[in-house]
Short mmCIF file of C-alpha atoms and ligand atoms in Angstrom, two decimals:
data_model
loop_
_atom_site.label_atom_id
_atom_site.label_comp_id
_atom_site.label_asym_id
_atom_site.label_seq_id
_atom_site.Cartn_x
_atom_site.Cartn_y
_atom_site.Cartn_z
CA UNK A 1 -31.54 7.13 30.83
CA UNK A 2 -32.20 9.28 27.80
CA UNK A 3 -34.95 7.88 25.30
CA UNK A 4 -35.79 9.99 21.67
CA UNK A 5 -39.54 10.46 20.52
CA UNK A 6 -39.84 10.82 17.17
CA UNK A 7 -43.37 12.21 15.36
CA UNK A 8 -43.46 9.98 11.79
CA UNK A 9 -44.85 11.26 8.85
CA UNK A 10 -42.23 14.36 7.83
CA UNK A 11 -41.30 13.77 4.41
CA UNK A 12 -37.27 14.75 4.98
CA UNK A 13 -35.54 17.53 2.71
CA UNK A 14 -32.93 20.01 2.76
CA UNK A 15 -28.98 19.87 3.31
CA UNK A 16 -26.40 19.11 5.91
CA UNK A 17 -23.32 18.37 6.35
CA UNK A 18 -20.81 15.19 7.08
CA UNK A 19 -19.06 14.66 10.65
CA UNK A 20 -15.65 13.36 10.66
CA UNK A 21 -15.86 9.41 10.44
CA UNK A 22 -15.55 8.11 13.82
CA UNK A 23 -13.99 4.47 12.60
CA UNK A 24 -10.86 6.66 11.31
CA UNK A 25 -10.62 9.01 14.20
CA UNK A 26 -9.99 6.67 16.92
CA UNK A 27 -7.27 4.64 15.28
CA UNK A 28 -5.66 8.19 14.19
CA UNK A 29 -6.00 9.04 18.17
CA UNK A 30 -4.06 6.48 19.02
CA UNK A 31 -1.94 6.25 16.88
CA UNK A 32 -0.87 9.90 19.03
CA UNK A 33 1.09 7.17 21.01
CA UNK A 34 3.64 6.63 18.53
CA UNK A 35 5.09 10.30 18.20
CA UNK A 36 6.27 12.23 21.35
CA UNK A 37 6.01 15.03 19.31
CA UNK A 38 2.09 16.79 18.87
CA UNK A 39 -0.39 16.13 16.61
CA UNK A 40 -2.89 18.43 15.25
CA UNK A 41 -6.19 16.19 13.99
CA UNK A 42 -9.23 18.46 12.23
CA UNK A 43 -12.45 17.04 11.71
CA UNK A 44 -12.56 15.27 14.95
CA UNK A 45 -16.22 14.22 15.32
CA UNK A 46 -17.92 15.53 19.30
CA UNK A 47 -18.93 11.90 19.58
CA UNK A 48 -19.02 9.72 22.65
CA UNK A 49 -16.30 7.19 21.53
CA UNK A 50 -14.30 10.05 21.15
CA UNK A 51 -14.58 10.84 24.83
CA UNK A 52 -13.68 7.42 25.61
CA UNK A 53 -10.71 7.31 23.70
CA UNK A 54 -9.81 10.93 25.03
CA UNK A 55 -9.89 9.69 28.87
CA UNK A 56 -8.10 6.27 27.78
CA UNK A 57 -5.16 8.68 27.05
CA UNK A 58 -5.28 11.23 29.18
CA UNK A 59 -4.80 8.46 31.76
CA UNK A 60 -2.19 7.39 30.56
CA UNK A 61 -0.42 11.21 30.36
CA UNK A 62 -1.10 12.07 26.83
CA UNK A 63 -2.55 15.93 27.41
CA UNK A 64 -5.03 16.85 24.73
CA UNK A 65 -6.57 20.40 23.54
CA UNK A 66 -9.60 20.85 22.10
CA UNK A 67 -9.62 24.39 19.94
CA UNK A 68 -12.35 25.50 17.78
CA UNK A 69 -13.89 23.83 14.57
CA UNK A 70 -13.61 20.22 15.55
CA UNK A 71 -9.15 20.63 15.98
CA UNK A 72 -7.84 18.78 18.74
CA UNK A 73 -3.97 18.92 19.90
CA UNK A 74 -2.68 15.67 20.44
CA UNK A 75 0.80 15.54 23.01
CA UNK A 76 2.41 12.35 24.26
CA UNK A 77 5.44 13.09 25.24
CA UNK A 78 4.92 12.19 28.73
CA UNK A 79 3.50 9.10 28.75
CA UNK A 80 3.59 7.56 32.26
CA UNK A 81 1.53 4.22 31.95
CA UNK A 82 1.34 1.94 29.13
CA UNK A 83 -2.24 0.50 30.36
CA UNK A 84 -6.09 0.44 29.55
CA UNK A 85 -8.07 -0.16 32.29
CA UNK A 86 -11.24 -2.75 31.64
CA UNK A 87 -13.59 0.50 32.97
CA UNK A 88 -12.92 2.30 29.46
CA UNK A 89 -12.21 -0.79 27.43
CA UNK A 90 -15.50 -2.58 27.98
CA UNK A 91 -17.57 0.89 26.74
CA UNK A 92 -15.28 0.58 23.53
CA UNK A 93 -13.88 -1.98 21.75
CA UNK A 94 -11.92 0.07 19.80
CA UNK A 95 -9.46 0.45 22.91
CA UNK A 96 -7.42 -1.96 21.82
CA UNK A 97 -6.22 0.14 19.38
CA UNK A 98 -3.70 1.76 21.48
CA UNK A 99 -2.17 -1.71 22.34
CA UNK A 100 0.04 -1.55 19.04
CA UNK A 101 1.27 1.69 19.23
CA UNK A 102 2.16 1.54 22.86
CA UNK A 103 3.65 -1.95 22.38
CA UNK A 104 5.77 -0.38 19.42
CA UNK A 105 7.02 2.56 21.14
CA UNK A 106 7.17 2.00 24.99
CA UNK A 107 7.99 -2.08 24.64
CA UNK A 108 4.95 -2.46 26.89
CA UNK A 109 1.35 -2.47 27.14
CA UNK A 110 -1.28 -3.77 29.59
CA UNK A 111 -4.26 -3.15 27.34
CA UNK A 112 -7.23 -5.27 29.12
CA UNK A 113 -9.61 -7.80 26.53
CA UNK A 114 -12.59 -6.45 25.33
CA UNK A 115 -15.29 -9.55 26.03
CA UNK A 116 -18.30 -9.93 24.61
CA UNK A 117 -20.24 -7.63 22.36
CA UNK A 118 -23.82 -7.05 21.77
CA UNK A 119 -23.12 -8.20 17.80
CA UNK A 120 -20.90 -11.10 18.04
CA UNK A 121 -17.95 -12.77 19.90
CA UNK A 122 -15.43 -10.58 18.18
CA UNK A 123 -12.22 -11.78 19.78
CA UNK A 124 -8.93 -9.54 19.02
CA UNK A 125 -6.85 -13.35 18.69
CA UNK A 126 -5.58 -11.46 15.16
CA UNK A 127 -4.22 -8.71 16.48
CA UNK A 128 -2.31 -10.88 19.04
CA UNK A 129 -0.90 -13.70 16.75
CA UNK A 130 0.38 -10.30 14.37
CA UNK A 131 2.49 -8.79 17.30
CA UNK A 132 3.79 -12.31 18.11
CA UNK A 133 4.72 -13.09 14.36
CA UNK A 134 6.69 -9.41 15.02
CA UNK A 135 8.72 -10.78 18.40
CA UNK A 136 6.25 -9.63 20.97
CA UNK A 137 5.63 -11.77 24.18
CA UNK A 138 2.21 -11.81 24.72
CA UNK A 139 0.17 -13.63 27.81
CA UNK A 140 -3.49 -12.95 29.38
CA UNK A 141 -3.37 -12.33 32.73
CA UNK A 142 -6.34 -11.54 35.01
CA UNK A 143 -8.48 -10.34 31.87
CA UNK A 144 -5.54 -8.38 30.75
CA UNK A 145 -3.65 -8.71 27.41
CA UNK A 146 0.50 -8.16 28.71
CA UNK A 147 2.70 -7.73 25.77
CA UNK A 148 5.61 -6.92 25.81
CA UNK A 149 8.74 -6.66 23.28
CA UNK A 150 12.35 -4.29 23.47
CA UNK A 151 11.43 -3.23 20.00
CA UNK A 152 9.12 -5.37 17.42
CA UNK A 153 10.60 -6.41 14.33
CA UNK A 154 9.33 -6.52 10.69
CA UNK A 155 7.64 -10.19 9.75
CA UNK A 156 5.20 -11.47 6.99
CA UNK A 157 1.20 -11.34 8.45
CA UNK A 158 -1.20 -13.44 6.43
CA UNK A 159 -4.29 -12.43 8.89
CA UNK A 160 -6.89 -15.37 8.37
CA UNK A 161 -9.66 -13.27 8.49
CA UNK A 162 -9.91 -9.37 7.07
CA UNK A 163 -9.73 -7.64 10.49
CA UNK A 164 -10.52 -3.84 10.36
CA UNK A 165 -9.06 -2.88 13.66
CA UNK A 166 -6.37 -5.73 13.67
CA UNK A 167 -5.20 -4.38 10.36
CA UNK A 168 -4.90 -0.95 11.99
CA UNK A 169 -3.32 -2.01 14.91
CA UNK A 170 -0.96 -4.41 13.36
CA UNK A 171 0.32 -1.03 10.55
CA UNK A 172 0.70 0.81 13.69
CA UNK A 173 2.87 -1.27 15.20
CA UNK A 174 4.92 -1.89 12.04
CA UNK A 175 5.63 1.64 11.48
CA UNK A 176 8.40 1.19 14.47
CA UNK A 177 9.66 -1.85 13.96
CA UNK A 178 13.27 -3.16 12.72
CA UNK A 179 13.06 -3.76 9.26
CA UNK A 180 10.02 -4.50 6.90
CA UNK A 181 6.38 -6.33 7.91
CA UNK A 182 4.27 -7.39 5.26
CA UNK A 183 0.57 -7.19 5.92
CA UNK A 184 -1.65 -9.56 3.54
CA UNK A 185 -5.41 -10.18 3.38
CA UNK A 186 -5.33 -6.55 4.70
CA UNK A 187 -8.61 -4.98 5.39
CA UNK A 188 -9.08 -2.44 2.45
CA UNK A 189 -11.54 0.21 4.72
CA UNK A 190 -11.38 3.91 3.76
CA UNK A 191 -10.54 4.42 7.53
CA UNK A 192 -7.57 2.43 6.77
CA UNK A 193 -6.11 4.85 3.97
CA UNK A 194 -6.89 7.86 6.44
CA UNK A 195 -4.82 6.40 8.86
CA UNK A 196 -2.16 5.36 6.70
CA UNK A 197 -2.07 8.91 5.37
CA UNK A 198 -1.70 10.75 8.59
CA UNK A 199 1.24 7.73 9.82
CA UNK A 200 3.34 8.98 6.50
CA UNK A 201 2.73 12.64 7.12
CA UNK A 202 4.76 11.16 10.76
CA UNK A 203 7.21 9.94 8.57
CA UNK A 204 6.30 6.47 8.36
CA UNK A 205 6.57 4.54 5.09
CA UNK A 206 3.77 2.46 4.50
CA UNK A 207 3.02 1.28 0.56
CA UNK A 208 -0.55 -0.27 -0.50
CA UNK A 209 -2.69 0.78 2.16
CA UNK A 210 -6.57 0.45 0.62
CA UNK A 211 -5.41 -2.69 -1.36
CA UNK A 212 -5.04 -6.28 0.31
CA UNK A 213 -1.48 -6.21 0.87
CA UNK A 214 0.50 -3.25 2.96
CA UNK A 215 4.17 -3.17 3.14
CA UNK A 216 5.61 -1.08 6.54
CA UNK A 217 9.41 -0.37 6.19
CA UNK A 218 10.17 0.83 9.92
CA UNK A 219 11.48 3.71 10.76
CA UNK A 220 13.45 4.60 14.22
CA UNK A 221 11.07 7.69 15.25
CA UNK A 222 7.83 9.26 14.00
CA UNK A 223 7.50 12.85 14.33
CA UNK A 224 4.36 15.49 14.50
CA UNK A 225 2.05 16.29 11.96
CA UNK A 226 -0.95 17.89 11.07
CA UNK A 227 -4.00 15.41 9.80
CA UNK A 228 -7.95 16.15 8.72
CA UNK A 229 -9.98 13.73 9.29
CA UNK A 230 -11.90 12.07 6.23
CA UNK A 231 -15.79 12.21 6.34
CA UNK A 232 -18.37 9.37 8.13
CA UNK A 233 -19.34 7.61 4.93
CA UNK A 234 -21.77 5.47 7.32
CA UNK A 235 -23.32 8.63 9.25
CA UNK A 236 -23.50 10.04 5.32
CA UNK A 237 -25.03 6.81 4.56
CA UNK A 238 -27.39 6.87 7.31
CA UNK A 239 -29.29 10.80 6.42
CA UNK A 240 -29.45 9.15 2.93
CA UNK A 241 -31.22 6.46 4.23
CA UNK A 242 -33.36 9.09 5.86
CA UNK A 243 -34.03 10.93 2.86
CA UNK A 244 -34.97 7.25 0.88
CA UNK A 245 -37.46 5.95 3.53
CA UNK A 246 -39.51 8.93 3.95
CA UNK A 247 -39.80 9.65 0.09
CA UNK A 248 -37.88 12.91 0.41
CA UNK A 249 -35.03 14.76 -1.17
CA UNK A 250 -31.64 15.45 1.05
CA UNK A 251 -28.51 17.00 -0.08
CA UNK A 252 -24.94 15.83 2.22
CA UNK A 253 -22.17 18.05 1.92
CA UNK A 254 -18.45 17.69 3.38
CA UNK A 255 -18.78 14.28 2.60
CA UNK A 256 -17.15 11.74 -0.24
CA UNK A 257 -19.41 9.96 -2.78
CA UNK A 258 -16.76 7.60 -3.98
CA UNK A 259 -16.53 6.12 -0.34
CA UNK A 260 -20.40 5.19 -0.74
CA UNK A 261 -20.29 3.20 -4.34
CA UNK A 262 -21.78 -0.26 -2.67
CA UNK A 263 -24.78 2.01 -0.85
CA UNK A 264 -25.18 4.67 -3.48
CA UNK A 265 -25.74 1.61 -5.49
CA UNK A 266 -28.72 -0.38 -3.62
CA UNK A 267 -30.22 3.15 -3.17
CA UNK A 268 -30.63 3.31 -6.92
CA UNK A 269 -32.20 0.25 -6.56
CA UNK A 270 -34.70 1.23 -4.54
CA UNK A 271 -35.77 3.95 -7.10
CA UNK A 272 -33.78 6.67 -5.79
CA UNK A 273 -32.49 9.56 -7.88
CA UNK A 274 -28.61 10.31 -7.08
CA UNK A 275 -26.58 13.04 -8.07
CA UNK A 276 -23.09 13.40 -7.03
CA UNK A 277 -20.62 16.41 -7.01
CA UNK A 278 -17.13 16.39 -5.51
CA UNK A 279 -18.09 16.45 -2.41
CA UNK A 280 -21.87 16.17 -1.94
CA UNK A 281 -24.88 13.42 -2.22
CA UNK A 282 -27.98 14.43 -3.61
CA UNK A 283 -30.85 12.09 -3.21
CA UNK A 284 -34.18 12.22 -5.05
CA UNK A 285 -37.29 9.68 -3.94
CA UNK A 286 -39.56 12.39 -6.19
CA UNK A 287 -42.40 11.23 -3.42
CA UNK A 288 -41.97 7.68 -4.35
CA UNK A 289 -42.07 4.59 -2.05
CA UNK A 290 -38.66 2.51 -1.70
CA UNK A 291 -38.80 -0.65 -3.54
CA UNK A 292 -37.34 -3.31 -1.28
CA UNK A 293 -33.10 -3.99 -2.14
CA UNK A 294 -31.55 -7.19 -1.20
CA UNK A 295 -28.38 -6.92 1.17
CA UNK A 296 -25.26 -8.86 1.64
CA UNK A 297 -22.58 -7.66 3.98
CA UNK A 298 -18.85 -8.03 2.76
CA UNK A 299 -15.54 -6.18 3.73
CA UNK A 300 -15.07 -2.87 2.00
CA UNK A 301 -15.47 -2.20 -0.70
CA UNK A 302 -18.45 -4.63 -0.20
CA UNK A 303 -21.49 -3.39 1.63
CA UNK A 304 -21.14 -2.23 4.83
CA UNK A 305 -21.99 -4.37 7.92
CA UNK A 306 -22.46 -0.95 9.71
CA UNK A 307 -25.28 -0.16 7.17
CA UNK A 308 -27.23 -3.13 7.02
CA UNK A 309 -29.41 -2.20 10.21
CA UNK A 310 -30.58 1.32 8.40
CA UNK A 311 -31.42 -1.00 4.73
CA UNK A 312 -33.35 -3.11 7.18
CA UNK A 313 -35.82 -0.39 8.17
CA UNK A 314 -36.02 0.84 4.71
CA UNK A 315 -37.16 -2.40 3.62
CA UNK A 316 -39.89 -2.96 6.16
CA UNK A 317 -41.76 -0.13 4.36
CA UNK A 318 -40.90 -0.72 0.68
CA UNK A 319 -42.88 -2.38 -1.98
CA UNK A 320 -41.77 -6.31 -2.26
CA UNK A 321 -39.25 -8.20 -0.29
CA UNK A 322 -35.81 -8.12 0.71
CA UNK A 323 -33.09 -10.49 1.88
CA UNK A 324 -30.82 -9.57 3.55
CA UNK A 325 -27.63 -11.16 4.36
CA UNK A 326 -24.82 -10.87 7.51
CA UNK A 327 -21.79 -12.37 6.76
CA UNK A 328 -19.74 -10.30 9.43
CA UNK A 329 -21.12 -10.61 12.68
CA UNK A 330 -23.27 -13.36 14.13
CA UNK A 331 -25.92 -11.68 16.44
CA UNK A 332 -26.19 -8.63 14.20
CA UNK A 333 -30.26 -8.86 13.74
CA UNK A 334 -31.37 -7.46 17.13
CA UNK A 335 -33.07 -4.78 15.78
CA UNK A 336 -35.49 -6.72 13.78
CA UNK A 337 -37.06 -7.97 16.77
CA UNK A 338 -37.64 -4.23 18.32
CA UNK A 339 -38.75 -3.23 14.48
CA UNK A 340 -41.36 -6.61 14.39
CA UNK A 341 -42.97 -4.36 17.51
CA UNK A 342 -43.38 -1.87 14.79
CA UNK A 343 -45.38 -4.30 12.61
CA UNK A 344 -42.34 -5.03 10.87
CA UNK A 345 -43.05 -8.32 8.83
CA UNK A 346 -39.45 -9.94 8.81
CA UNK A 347 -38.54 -13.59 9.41
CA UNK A 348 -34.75 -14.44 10.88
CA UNK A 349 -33.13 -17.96 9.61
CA UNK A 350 -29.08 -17.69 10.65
CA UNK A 351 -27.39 -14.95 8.78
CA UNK A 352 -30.31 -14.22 6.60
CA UNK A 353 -33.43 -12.18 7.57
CA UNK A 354 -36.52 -12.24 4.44
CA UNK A 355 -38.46 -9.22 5.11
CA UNK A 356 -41.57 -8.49 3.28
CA UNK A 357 -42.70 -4.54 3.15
CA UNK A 358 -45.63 -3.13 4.66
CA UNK A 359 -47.99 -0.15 3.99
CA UNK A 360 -47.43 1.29 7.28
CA UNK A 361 -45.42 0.87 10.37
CA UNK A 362 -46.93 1.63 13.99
CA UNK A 363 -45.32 4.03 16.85
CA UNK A 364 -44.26 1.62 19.60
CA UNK A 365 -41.62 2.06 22.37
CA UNK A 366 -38.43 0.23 21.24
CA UNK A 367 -34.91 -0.18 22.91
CA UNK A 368 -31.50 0.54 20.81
CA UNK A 369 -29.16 -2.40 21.64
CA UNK A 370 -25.89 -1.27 19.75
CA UNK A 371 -25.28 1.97 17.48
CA UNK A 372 -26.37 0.98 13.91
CA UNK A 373 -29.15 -1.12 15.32
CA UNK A 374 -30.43 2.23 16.83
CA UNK A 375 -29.82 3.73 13.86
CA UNK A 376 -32.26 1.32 11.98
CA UNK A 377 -35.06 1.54 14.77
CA UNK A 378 -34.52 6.29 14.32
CA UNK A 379 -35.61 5.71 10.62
CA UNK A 380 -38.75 3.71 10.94
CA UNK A 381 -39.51 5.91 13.66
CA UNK A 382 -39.52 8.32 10.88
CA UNK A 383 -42.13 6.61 8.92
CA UNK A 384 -43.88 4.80 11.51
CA UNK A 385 -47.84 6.27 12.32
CA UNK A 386 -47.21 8.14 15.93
CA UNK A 387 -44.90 8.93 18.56
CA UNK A 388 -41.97 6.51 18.97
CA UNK A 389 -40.30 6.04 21.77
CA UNK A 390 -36.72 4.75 21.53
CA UNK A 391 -34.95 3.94 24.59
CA UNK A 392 -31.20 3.50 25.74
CA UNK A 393 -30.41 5.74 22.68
CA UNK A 394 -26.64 6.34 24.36
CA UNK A 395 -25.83 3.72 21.81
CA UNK A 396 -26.55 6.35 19.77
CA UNK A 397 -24.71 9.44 20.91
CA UNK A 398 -21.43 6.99 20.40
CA UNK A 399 -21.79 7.42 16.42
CA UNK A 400 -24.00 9.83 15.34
CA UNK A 401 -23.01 13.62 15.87
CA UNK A 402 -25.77 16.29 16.85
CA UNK A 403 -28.20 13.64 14.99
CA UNK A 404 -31.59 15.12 16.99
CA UNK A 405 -30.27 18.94 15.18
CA UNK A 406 -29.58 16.80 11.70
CA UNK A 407 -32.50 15.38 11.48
CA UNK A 408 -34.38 18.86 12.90
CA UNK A 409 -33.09 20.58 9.89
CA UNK A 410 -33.89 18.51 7.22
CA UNK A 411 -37.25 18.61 8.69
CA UNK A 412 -37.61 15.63 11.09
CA UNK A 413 -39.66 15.86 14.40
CA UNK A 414 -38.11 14.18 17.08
CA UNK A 415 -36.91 15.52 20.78
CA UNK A 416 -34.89 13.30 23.72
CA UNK A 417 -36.31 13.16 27.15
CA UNK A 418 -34.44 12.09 30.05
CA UNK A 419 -35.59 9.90 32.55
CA UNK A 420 -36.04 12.87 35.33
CA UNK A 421 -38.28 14.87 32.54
CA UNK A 422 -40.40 11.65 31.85
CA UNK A 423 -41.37 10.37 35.70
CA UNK A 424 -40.54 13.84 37.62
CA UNK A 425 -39.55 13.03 41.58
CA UNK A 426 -41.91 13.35 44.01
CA UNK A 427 -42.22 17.01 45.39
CA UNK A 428 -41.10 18.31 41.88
CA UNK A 429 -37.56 18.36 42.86
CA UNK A 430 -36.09 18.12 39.00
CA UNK A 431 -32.41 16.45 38.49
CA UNK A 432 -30.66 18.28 35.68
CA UNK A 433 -31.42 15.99 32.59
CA UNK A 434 -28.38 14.15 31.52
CA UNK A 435 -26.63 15.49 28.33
CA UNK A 436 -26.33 13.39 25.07
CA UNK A 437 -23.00 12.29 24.82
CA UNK A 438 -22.15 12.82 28.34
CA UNK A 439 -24.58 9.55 28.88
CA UNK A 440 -22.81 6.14 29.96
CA UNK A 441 -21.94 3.87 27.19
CA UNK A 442 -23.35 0.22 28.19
CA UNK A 443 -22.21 -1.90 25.56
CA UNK A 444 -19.24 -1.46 23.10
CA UNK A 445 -20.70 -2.84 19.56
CA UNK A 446 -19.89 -0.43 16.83
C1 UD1 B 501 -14.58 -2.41 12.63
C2 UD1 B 501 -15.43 -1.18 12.81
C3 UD1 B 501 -16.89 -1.57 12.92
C4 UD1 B 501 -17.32 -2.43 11.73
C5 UD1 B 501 -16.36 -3.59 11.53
C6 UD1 B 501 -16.62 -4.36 10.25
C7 UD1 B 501 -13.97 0.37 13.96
C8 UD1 B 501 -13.62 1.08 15.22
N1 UD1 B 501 -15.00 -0.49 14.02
O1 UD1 B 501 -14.74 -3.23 13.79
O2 UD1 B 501 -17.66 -0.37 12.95
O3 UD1 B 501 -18.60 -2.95 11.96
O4 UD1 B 501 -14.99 -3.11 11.47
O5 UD1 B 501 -16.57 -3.52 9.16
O6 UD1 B 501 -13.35 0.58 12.93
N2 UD1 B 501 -12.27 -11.16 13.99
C9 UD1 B 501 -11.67 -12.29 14.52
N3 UD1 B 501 -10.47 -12.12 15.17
C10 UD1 B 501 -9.86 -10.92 15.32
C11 UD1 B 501 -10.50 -9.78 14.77
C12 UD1 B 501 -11.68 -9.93 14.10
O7 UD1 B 501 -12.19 -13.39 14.41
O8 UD1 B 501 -8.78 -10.85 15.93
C13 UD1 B 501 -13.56 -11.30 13.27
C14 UD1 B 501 -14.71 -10.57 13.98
O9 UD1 B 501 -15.27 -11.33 15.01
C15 UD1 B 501 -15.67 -10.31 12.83
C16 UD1 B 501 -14.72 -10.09 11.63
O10 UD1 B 501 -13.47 -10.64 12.02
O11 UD1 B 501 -16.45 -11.44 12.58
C17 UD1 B 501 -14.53 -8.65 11.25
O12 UD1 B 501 -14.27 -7.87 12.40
P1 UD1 B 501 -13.33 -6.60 12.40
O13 UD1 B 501 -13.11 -6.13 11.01
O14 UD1 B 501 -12.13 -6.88 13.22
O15 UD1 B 501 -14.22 -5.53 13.15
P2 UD1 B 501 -13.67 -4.39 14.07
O16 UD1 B 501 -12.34 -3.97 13.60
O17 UD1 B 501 -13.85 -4.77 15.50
#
């Protein structure tokens, strides 16, 4: 299994660019189910959870071409089975996102349940109740969602809780149905808009997507279209992080500040200098420690759940104390224990973790246990005194796109090592190390 060592001490500068944001790429891959006509998607992050979702469909018969700078042809017009094996499902969550679009176009879908997660119970029970309130039959069979439904019709959703993917799924879905479905207490996400955007440029009509109410009118066919991907405001997030912890100055480009207001803002707080253009970050420590920002994770346009691992690390090295506060997940403080190996002084009560900054953190080997929480544990690395070692760091290669050459350019050290490099077999006889994203996902937590 692949492990990172990072050197700390580099203070970060210099410039890179965005990736495509993951969380809006996968729904807009599925949502290739809806059309049998092709789909041309740009900006398509190389990420891991893309693979998955690429071998989800290409088992199912959707054929898929990748061509150069990040385009990938989308084609199901052959779809031969309306299923998602528990294999693929259980590396990503986010499978279940093909269940509306294949229940909305084929009638059908065999979509197995996710399970457990490494951040909380997250059940899908939303997305189900939706597609019954819209005529499907649904039953769970064997560890298999079967739903099925001659064509869904248009009905009024209040979802109980704001649901992310079970918004997504449930707009999907509505974009075929008879008549008109009503979506309220609608998640408002970014990745939402994205993928309401490339649905209309289908030739669905979907009103107040971003807001907390969507309206779906459905239409009898959707047809192809052509669809760039919006930028990772977490992964842009993340290198600013970078740039705040180690008291350096990093420039994003390709990326869009106005998706970032809630994390733009605690990073003023911390005493970072931000400039924005159209479509570039620009952030200034001037050599300065962080001061220490207190956290509470909401729904967009709220702070990010998905960030609060990487304010976590920033705070175990800034001047005065933080609280931070998870309101979205339940188990989503794992990486404070593996940052408390560190020398991390943080304390965990429920939802809430108090953690006081110290002058220095210490190299230690640590294990990544989801993606963001791996994220968190790369940027103390990047402060800490020595050579960390971060292991299972597949978690990793699911979110973060060529993050060891990132992080290289802007001046980081840091290298991965495979398992075979680090204990060679006896008689010297090497296996080829394992490449990044190639690396099996264990756990699905996003
Ligand atoms: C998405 C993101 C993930 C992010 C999360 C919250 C993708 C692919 N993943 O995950 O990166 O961390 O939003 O911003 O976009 N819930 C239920 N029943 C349901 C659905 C959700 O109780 O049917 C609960 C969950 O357990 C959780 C909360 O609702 O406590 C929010 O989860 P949700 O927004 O659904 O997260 P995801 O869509 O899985």
């Amino acid at each position: 299994m692949d492990r990172f060592l990072i050197d700390g001490g580099a203070q970060l500068h210099g410039e890179i660019r965005a990736s495509g944001a993951k969380n809006a790429a996968l729904p807009i891959l599925a949502a290739s189910l809806l059309t049998a006509e092709p789909l041309r998607l740009r900006n398509i992050p190389q990420l891991q959870d893309i693979v998955t979702m690429n071998t989800l469909l290409a088992q199912m018969g959707v054929k898929l071409t990748l061509g150069n700078n990040m385009q990938l042809d989308v084609d199901a017009s052959d779809v031969q089975a309306c299923f998602a094996p528990y294999d693929l499902v259980k590396t990503m969550r986010a499978s279940i996102l093909v269940l509306g679009p294949l229940l909305a176009r084929f009638g059908e879908a065999d979509v197995s349940l996710p399970g457990g997660c490494a951040i909380g119970a997250r059940p899908v029970d939303l997305h189900l109740q939706g597609l019954m309130a819209m005529g499907a039959e649904i039953s769970v069979d064997e560890g298999y969602v079967k739903a099925r439904a001659s064509r869904l019709r248009g009905a009024d959703i209040l979802l109980e809780k704001v649901t992310v993917t079970g918004t997504e799924n449930l707009m999907m879905a509505a974009t075929l149905a008879k008549g008109r479905t009503v979506i309220a207490n609608a998640a408002r996400e970014p990745e939402i808009v994205d993928l309401a955007t490339c649905l209309q440029r289908m030739g669905a009509r979907i009103q107040g997507a971003g807001s907390s109410v969507i309206t779906i009118d459905g239409v009898d066919k959707l047809h192809g279209a052509s669809h760039d991907i919006l930028p990772d405001r977490i992964e842009t997030g993340t290198y600013l992080v970078a740039g705040a912890i180690t008291r350096g100055k990093v420039r994003i480009r390709d990326t869009q500040p106005e998706l970032l207001l809630a994390v733009l803002s605690k990073l003023q707080h911390a005493g970072a200098h931000i400039e924005l253009g159209d479509d570039w970050i620009e952030l200034d420590m001037r050599g300065r420690r962080p001061r220490a920002v207190d956290i509470n994770t909401s729904p967009y346009p709220g702070f990010p759940t998905d960030m609060q691992a990487q304010f976590c690390a920033l705070d175990t090295v800034a001047e005065g104390s933080g609280v931070i506060i998870e309101n979205l997940f339940e188990n989503r403080f794992m990486h404070i224990l593996e940052l408390q190996r560190m020398g991390a002084k943080a304390k965990i009560e429920g939802n809430t973790v108090i953690i006081t900054g110290c002058d220095n953190l210490t190299a230690a080997p640590v294990m990544a246990t989801d993606l963001r929480a791996s994220a968190g544990l790369v940027l103390a690395a990047l402060v800490a005194e020595g050579t960390t070692e971060i292991r299972r760091i597949y978690h990793i290669y699911r979110g973060y796109e060529d993050i060891e050459s990132k992080l290289t350019q802007l001046g980081a050290s840091i290298r991965s090592l495979s398992d075979d490099e680090r204990h060679p077999p006896a008689g010297g006889d090497h296996a080829p190390a394992t490449g990044g994203p190639a690396a099996t996902p264990a756990s699905s937590a996003s």
